[in-house]
Structures are given as structure tokens and as C-alpha cells.
mmCIF file of N, CA, C and O in Angstrom:
data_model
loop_
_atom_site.group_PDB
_atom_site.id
_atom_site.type_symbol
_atom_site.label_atom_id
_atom_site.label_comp_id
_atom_site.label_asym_id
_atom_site.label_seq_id
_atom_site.Cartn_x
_atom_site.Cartn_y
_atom_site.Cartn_z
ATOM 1 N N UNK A 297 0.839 -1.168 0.000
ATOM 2 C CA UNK A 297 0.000 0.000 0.000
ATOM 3 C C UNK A 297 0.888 1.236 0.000
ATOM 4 O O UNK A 297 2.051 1.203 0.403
ATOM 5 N N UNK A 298 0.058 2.749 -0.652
ATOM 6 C CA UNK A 298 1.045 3.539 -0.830
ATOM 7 C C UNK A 298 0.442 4.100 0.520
ATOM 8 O O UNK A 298 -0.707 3.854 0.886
ATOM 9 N N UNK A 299 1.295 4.841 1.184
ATOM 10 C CA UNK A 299 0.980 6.610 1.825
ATOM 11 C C UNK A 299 1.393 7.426 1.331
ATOM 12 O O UNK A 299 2.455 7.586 0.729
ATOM 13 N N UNK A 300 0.147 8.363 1.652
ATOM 14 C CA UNK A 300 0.314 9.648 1.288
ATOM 15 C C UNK A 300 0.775 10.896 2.595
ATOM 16 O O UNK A 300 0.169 10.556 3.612
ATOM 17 N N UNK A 301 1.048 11.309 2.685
ATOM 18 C CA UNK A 301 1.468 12.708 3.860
ATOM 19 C C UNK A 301 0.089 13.521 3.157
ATOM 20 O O UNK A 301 -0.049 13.565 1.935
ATOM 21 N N UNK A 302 -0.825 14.106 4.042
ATOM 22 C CA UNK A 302 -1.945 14.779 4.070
ATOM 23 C C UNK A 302 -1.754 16.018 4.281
ATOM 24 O O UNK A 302 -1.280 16.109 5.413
ATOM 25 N N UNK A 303 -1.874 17.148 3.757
ATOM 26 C CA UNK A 303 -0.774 18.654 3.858
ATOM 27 C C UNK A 303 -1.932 19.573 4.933
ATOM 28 O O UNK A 303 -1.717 20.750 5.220
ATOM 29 N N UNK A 304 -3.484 18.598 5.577
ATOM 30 C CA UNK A 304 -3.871 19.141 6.763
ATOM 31 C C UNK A 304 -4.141 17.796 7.506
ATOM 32 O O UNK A 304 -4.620 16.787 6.988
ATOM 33 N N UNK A 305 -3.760 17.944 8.781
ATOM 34 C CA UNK A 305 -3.898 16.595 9.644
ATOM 35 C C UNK A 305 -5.042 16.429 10.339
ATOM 36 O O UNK A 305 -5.767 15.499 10.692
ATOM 37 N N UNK A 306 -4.983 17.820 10.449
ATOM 38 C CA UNK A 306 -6.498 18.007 11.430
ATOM 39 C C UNK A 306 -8.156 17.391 10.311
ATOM 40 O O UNK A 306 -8.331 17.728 9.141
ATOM 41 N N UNK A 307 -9.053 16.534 11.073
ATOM 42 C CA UNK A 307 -10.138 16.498 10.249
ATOM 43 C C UNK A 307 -10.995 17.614 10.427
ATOM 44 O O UNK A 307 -10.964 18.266 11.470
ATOM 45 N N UNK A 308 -11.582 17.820 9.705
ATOM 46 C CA UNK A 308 -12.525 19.237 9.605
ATOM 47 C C UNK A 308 -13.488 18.640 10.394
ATOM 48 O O UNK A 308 -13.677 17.424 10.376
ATOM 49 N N UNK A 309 -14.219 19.547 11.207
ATOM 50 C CA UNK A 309 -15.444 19.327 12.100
ATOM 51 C C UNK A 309 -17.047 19.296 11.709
ATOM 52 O O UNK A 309 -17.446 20.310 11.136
ATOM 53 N N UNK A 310 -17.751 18.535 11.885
ATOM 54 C CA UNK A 310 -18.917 18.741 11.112
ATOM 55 C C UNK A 310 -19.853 20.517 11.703
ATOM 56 O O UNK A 310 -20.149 20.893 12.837
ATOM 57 N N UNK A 311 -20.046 21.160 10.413
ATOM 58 C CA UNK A 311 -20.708 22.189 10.401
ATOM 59 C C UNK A 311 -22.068 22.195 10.970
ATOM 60 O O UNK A 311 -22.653 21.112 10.923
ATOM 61 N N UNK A 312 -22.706 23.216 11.510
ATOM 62 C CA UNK A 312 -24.006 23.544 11.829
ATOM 63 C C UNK A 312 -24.800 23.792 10.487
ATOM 64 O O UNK A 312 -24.225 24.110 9.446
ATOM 65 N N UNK A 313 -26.348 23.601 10.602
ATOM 66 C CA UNK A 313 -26.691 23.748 9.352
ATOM 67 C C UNK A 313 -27.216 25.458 9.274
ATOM 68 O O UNK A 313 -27.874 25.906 10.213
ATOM 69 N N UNK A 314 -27.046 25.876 8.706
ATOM 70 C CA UNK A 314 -27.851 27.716 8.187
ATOM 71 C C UNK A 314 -29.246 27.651 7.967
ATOM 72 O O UNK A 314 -29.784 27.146 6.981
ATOM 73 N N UNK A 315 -30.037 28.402 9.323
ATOM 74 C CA UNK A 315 -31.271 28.834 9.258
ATOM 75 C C UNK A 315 -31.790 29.342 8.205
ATOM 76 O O UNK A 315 -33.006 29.529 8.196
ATOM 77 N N UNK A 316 -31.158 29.616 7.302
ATOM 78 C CA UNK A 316 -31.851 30.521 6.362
ATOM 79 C C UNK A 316 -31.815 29.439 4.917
ATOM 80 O O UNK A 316 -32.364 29.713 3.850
ATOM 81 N N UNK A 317 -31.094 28.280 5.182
ATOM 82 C CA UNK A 317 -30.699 27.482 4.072
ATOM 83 C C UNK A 317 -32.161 27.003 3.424
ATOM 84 O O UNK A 317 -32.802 26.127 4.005
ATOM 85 N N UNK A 318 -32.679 27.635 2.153
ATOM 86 C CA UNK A 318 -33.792 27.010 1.547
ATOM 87 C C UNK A 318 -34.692 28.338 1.999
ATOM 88 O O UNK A 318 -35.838 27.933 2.195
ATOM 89 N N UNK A 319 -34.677 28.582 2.039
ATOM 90 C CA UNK A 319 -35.832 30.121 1.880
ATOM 91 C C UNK A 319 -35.704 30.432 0.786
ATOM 92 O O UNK A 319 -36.500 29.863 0.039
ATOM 93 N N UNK A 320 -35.041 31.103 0.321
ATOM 94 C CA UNK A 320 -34.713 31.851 -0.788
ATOM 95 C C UNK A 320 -35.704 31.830 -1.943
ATOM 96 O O UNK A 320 -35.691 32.748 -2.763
ATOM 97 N N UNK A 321 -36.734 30.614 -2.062
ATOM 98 C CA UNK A 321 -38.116 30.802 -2.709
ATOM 99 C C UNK A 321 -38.948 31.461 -2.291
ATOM 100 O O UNK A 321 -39.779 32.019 -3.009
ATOM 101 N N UNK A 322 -38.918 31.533 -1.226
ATOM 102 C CA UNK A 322 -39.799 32.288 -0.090
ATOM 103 C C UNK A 322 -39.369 33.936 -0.197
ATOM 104 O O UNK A 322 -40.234 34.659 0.297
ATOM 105 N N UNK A 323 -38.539 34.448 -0.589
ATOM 106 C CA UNK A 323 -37.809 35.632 -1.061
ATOM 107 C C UNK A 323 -38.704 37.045 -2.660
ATOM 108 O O UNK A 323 -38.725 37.215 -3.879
ATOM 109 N N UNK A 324 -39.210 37.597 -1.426
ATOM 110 C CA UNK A 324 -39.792 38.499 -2.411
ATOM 111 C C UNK A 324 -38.847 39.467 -3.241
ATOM 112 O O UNK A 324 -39.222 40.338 -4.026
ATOM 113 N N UNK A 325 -38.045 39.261 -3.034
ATOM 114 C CA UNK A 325 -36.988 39.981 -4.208
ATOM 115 C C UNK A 325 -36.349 39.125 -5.336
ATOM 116 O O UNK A 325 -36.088 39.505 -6.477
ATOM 117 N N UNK A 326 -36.153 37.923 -4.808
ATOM 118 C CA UNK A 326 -35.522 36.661 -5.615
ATOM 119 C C UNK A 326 -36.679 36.599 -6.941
ATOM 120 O O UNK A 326 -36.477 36.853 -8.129
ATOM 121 N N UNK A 327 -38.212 36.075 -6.113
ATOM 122 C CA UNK A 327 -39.001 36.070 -7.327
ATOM 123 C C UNK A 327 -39.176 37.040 -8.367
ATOM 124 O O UNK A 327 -39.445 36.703 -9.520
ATOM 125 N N UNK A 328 -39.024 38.311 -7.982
ATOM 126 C CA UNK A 328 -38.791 39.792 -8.895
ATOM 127 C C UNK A 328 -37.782 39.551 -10.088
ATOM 128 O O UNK A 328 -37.954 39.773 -11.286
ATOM 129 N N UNK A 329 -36.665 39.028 -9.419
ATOM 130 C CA UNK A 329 -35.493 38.506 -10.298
ATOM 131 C C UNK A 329 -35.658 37.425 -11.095
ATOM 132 O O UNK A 329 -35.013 37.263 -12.131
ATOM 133 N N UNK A 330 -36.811 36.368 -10.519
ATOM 134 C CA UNK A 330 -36.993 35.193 -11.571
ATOM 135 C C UNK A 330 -38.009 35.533 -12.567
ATOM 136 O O UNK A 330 -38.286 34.821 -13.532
ATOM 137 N N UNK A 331 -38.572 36.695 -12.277
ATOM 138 C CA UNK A 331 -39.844 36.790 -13.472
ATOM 139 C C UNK A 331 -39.171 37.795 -14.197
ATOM 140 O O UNK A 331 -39.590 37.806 -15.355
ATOM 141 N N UNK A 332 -38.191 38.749 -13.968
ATOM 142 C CA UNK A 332 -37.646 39.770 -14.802
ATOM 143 C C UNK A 332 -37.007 38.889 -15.440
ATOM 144 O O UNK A 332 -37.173 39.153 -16.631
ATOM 145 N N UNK A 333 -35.894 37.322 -15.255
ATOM 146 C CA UNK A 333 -35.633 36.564 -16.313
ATOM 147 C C UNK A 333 -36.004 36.439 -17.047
ATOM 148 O O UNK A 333 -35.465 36.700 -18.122
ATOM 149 N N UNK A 334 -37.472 35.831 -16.880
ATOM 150 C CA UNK A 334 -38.718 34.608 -17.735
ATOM 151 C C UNK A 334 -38.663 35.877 -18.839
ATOM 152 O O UNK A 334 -37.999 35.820 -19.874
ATOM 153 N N UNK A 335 -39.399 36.920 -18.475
ATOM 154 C CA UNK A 335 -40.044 37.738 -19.385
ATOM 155 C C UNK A 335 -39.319 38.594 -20.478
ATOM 156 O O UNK A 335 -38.358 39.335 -20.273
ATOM 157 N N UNK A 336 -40.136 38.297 -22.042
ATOM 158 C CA UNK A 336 -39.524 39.149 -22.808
ATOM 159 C C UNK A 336 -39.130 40.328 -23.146
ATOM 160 O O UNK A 336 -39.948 41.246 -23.084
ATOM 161 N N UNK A 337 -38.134 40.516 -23.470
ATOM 162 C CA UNK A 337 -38.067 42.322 -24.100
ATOM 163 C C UNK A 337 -38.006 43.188 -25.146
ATOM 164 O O UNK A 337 -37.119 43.114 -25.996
ATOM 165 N N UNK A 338 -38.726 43.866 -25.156
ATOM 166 C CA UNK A 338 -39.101 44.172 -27.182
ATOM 167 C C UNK A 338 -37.863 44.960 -27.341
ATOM 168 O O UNK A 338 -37.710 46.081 -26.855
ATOM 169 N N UNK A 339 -36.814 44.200 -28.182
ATOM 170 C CA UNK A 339 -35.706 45.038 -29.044
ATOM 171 C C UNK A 339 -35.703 46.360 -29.498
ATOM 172 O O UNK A 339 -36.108 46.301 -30.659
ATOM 173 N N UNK A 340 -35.536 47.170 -29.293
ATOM 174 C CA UNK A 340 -35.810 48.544 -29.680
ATOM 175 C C UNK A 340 -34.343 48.696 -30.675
ATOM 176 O O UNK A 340 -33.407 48.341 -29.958
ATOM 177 N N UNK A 341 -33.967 48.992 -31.695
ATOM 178 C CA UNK A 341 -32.610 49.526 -32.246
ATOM 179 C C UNK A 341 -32.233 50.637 -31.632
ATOM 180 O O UNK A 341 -33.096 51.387 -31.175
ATOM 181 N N UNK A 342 -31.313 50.838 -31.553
ATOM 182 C CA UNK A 342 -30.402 51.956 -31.503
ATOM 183 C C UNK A 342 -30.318 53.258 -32.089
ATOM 184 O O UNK A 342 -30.297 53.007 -33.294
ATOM 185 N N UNK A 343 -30.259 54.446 -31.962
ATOM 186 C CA UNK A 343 -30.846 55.371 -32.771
ATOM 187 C C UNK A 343 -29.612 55.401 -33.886
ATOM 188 O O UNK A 343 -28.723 54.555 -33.981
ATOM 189 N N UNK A 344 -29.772 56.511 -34.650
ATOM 190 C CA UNK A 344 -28.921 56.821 -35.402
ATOM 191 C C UNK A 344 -27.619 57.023 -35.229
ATOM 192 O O UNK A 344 -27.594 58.251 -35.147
ATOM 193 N N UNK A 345 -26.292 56.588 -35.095
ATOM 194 C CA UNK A 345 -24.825 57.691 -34.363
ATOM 195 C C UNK A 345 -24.978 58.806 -35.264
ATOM 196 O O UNK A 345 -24.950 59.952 -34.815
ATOM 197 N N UNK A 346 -25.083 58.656 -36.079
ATOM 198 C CA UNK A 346 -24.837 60.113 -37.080
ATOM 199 C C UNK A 346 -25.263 61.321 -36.443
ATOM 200 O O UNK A 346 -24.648 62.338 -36.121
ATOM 201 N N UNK A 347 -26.621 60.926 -36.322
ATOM 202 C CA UNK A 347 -28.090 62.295 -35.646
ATOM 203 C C UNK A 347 -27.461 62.461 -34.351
ATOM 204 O O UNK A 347 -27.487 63.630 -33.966
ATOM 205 N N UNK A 348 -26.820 61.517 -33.448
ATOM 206 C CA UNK A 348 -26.469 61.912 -32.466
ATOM 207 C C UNK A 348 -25.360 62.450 -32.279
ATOM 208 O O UNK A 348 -25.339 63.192 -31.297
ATOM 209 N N UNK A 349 -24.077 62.332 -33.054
ATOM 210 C CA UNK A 349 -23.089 63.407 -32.951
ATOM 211 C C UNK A 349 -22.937 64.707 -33.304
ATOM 212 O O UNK A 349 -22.306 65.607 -32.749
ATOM 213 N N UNK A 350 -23.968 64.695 -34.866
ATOM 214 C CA UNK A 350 -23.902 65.814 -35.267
ATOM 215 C C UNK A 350 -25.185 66.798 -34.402
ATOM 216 O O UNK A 350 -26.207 66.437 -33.820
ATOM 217 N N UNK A 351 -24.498 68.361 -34.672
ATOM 218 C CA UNK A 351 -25.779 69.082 -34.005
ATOM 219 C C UNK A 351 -27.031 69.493 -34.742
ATOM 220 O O UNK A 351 -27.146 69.291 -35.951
ATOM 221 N N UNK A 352 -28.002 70.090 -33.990
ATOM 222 C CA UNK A 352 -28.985 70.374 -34.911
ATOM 223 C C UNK A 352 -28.756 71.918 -36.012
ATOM 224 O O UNK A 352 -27.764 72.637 -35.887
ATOM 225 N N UNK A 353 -29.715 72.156 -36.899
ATOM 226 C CA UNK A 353 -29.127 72.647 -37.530
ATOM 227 C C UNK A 353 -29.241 74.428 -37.186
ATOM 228 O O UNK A 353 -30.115 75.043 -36.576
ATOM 229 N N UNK A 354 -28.391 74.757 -37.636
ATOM 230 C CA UNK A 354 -28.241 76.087 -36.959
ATOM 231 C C UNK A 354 -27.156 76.211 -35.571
ATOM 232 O O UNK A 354 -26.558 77.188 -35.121
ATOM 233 N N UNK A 355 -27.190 75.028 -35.206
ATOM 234 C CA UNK A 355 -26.388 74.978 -33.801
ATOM 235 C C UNK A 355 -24.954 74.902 -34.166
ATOM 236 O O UNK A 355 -24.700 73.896 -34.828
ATOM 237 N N UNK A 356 -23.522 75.997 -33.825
ATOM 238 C CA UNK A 356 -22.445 75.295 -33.428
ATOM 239 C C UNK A 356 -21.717 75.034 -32.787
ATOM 240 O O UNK A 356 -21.889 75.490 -31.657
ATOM 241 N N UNK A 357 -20.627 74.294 -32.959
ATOM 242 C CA UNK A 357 -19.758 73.661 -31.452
ATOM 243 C C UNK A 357 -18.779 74.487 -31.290
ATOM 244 O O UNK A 357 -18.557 75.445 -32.030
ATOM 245 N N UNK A 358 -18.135 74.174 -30.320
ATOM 246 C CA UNK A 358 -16.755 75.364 -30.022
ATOM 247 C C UNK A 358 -15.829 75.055 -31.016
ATOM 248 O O UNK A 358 -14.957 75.899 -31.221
ATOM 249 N N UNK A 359 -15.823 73.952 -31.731
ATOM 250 C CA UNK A 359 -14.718 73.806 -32.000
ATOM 251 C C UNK A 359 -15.301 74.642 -33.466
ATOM 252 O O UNK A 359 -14.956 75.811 -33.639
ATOM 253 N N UNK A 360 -16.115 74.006 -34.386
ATOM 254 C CA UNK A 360 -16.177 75.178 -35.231
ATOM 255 C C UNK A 360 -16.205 76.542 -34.961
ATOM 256 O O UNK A 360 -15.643 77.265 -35.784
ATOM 257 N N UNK A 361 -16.678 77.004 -34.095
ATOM 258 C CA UNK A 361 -16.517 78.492 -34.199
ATOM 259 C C UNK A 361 -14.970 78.805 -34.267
ATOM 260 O O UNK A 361 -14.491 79.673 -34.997
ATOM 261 N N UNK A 362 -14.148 77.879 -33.300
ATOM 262 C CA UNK A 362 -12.571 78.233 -33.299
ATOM 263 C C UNK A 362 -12.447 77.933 -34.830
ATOM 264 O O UNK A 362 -12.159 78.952 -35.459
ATOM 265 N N UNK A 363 -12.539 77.190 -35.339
ATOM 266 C CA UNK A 363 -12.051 76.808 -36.809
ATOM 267 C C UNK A 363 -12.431 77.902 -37.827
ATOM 268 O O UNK A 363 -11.697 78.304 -38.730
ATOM 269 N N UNK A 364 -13.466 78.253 -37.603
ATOM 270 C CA UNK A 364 -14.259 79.844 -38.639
ATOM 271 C C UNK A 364 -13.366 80.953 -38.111
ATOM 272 O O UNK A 364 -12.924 81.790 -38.898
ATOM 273 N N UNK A 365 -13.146 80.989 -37.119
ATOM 274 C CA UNK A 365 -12.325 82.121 -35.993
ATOM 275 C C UNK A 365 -11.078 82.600 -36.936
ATOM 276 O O UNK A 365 -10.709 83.630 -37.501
ATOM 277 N N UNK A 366 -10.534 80.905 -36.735
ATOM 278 C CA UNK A 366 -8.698 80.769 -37.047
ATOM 279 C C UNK A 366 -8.873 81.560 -38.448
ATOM 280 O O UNK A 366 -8.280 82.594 -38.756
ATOM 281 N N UNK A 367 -10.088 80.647 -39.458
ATOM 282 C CA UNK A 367 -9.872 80.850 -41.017
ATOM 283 C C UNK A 367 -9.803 82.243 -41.244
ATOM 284 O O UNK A 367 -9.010 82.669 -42.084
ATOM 285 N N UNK A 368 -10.541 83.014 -40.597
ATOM 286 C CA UNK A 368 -10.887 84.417 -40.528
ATOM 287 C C UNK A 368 -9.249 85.717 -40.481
ATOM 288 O O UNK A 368 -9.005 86.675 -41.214
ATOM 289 N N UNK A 369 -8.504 85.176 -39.363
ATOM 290 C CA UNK A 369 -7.285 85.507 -38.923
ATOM 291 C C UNK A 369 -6.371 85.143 -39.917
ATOM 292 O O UNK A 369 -5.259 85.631 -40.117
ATOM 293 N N UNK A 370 -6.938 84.239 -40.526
ATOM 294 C CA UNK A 370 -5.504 83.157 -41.976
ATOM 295 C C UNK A 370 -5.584 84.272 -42.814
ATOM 296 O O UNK A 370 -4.558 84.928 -42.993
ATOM 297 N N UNK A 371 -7.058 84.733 -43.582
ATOM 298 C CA UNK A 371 -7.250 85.297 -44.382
ATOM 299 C C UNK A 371 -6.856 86.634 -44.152
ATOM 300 O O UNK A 371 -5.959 87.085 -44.864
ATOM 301 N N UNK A 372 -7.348 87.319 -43.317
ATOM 302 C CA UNK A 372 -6.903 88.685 -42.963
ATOM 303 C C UNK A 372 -5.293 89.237 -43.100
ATOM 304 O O UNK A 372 -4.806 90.271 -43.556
ATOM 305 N N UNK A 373 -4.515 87.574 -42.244
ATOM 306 C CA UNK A 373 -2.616 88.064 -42.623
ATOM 307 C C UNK A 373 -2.493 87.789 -44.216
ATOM 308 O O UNK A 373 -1.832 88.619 -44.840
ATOM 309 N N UNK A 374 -2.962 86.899 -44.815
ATOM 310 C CA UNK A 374 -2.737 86.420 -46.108
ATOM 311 C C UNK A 374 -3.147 88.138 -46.440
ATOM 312 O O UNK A 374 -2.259 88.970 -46.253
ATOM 313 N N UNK A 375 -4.416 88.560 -46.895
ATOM 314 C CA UNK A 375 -4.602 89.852 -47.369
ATOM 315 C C UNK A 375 -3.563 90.709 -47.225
ATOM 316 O O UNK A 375 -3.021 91.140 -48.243
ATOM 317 N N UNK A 376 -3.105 91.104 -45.934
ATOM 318 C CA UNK A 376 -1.887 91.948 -45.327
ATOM 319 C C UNK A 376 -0.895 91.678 -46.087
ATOM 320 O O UNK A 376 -0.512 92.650 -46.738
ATOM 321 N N UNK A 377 -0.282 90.634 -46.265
ATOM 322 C CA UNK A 377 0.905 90.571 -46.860
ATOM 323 C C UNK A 377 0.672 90.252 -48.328
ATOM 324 O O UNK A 377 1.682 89.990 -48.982
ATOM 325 N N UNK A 378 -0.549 90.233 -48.969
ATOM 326 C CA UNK A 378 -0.383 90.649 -50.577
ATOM 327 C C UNK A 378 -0.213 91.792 -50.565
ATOM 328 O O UNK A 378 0.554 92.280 -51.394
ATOM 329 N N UNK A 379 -0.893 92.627 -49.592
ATOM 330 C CA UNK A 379 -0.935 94.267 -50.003
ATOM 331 C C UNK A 379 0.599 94.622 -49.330
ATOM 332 O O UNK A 379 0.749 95.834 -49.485
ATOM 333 N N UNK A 380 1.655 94.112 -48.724
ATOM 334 C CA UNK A 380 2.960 94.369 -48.255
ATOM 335 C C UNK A 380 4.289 93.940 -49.965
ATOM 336 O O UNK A 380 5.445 94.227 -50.277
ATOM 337 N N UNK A 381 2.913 92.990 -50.678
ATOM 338 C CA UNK A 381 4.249 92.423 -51.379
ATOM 339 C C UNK A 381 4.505 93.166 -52.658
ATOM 340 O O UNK A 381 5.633 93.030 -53.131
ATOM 341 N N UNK A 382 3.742 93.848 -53.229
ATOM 342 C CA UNK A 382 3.768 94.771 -54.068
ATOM 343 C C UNK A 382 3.735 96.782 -53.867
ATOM 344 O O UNK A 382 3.650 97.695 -54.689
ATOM 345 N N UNK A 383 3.837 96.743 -52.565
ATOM 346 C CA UNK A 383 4.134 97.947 -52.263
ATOM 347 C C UNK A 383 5.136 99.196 -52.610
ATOM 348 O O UNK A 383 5.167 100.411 -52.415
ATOM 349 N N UNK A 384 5.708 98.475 -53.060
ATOM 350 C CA UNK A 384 7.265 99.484 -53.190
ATOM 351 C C UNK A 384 7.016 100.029 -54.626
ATOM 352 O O UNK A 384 7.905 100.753 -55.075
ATOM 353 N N UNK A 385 5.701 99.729 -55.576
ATOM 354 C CA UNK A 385 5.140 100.129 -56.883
ATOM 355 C C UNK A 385 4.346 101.419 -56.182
ATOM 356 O O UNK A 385 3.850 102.332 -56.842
ATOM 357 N N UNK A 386 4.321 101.346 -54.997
ATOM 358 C CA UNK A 386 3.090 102.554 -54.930
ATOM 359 C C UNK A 386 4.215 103.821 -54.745
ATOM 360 O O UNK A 386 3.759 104.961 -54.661
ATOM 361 N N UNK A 387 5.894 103.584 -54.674
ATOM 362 C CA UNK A 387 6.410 104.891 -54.187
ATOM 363 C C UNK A 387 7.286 105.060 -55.227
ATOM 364 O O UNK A 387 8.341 105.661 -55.020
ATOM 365 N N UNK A 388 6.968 104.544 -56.521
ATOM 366 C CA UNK A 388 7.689 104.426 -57.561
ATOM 367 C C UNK A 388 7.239 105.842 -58.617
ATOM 368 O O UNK A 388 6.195 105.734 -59.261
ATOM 369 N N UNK A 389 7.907 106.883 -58.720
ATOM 370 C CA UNK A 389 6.746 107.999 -59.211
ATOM 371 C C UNK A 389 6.539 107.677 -60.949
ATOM 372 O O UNK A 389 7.406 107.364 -61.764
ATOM 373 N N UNK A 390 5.565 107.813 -61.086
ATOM 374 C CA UNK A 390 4.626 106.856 -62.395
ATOM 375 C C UNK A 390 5.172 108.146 -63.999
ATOM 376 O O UNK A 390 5.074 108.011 -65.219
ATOM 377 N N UNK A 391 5.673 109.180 -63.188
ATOM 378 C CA UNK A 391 5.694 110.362 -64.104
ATOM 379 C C UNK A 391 7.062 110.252 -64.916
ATOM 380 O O UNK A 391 7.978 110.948 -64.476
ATOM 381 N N UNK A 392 7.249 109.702 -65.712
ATOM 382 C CA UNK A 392 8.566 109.622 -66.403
ATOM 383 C C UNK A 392 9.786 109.235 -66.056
ATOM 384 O O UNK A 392 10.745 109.238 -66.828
ATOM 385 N N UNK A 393 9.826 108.766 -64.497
ATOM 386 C CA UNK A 393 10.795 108.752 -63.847
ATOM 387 C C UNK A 393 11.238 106.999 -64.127
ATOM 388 O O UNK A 393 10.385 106.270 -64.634
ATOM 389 N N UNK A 394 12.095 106.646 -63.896
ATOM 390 C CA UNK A 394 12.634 105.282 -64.322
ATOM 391 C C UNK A 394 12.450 104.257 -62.527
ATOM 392 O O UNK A 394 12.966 104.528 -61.442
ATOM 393 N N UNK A 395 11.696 103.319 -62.836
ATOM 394 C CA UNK A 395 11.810 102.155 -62.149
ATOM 395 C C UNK A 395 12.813 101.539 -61.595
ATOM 396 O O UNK A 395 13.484 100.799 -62.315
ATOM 397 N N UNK A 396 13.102 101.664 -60.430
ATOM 398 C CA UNK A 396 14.493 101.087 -60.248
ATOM 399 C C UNK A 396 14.441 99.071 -60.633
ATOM 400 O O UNK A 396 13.554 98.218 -60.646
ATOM 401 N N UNK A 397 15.655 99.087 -60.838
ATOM 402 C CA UNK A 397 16.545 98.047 -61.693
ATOM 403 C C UNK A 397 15.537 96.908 -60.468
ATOM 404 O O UNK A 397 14.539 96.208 -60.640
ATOM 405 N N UNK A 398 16.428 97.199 -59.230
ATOM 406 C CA UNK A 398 16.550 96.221 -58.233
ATOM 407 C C UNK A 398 15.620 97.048 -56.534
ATOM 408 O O UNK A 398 15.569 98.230 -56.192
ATOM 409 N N UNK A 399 15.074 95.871 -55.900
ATOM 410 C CA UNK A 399 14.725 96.856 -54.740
ATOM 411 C C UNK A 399 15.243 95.892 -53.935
ATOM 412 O O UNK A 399 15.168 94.713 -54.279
ATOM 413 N N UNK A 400 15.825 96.259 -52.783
ATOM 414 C CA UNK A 400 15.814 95.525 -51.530
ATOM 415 C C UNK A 400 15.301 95.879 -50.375
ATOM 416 O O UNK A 400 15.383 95.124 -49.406
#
């Protein structure tokens, strides 16, 4: 015969039984939980994601307004510096006088 070494020596003691063991049919919350199982639920889909990210119309977000904001500021330096890049024609006198060669 083999032995084994038992890694607890002690035997476990027989337990008391739990007053409450087997009620749990008897449980007015339990049954709540067994009939919310049983019973069906009408599938509803999901709405649209689209309708829901985008806003309604007329409405906008911060971030567009920053984006209309920025474009606004792009355009305005862009304008500025066309009217900076041909300037040196406006002090050029138009009256017979000669164009210089070179400007720096």
C-alpha cells in the first residue's frame, strides 16, 4: 500500500446547518429577479450615431466656431501681406521717372 502525507492533519469538524438554508423561494426579491428573467423584451434599435453626434441645424460647437475664428485671422494676414508684397510700386513715381533696376 502507498501513503500519502496529508498537507492538513487536522479532520474538519462537522458544520451547523444555516437557518436561512432554503428560503430563498420564499424571497420576495428573488421572485422579482426570476420573473424579470422569464419575461420578454421588445428590441428597440439603436438610434442613429450620425443624428447623435452631429448638431442640430443652426447649432455650433466650439470647435467650429474656433475653426471659422482661425480661417478668418488666416485670411486677414494672407490679405496683409499681398498688399505688403507689391508695395514698393506705390512709391515708384509713375511720371517719367525710371523704375528702379533692383529693390531691396
Amino acid at each position: 500500500a502507498v501513503a500519502c502525507i496529508a498537507p492538513y492533519q487536522k479532520v474538519p469538524r462537522k458544520t451547523q446547518r444555516d437557518a436561512r438554508e432554503g428560503t430563498i423561494q420564499d424571497d420576495a426579491l428573488f421572485k422579482a429577479f426570476i420573473e424579470a428573467l422569464h419575461t420578454k423584451k421588445e428590441f428597440e434599435p439603436p438610434g442613429d450615431p450620425r443624428q447623435l453626434i452631429r448638431p442640430a441645424e443652426g447649432e455650433s460647437t466650439p470647435l467650429v466656431q474656433y475653426i471659422r475664428q482661425r480661417a478668418i485671422e488666416r485670411r486677414a494676414r494672407w490679405e496683409k501681406r499681398q498688399g505688403k508684397k507689391w508695395s514698393y510700386m506705390d512709391t515708384v513715381p509713375e511720371e517719367g521717372g525710371k523704375r528702379p533696376r533692383w529693390f531691396c
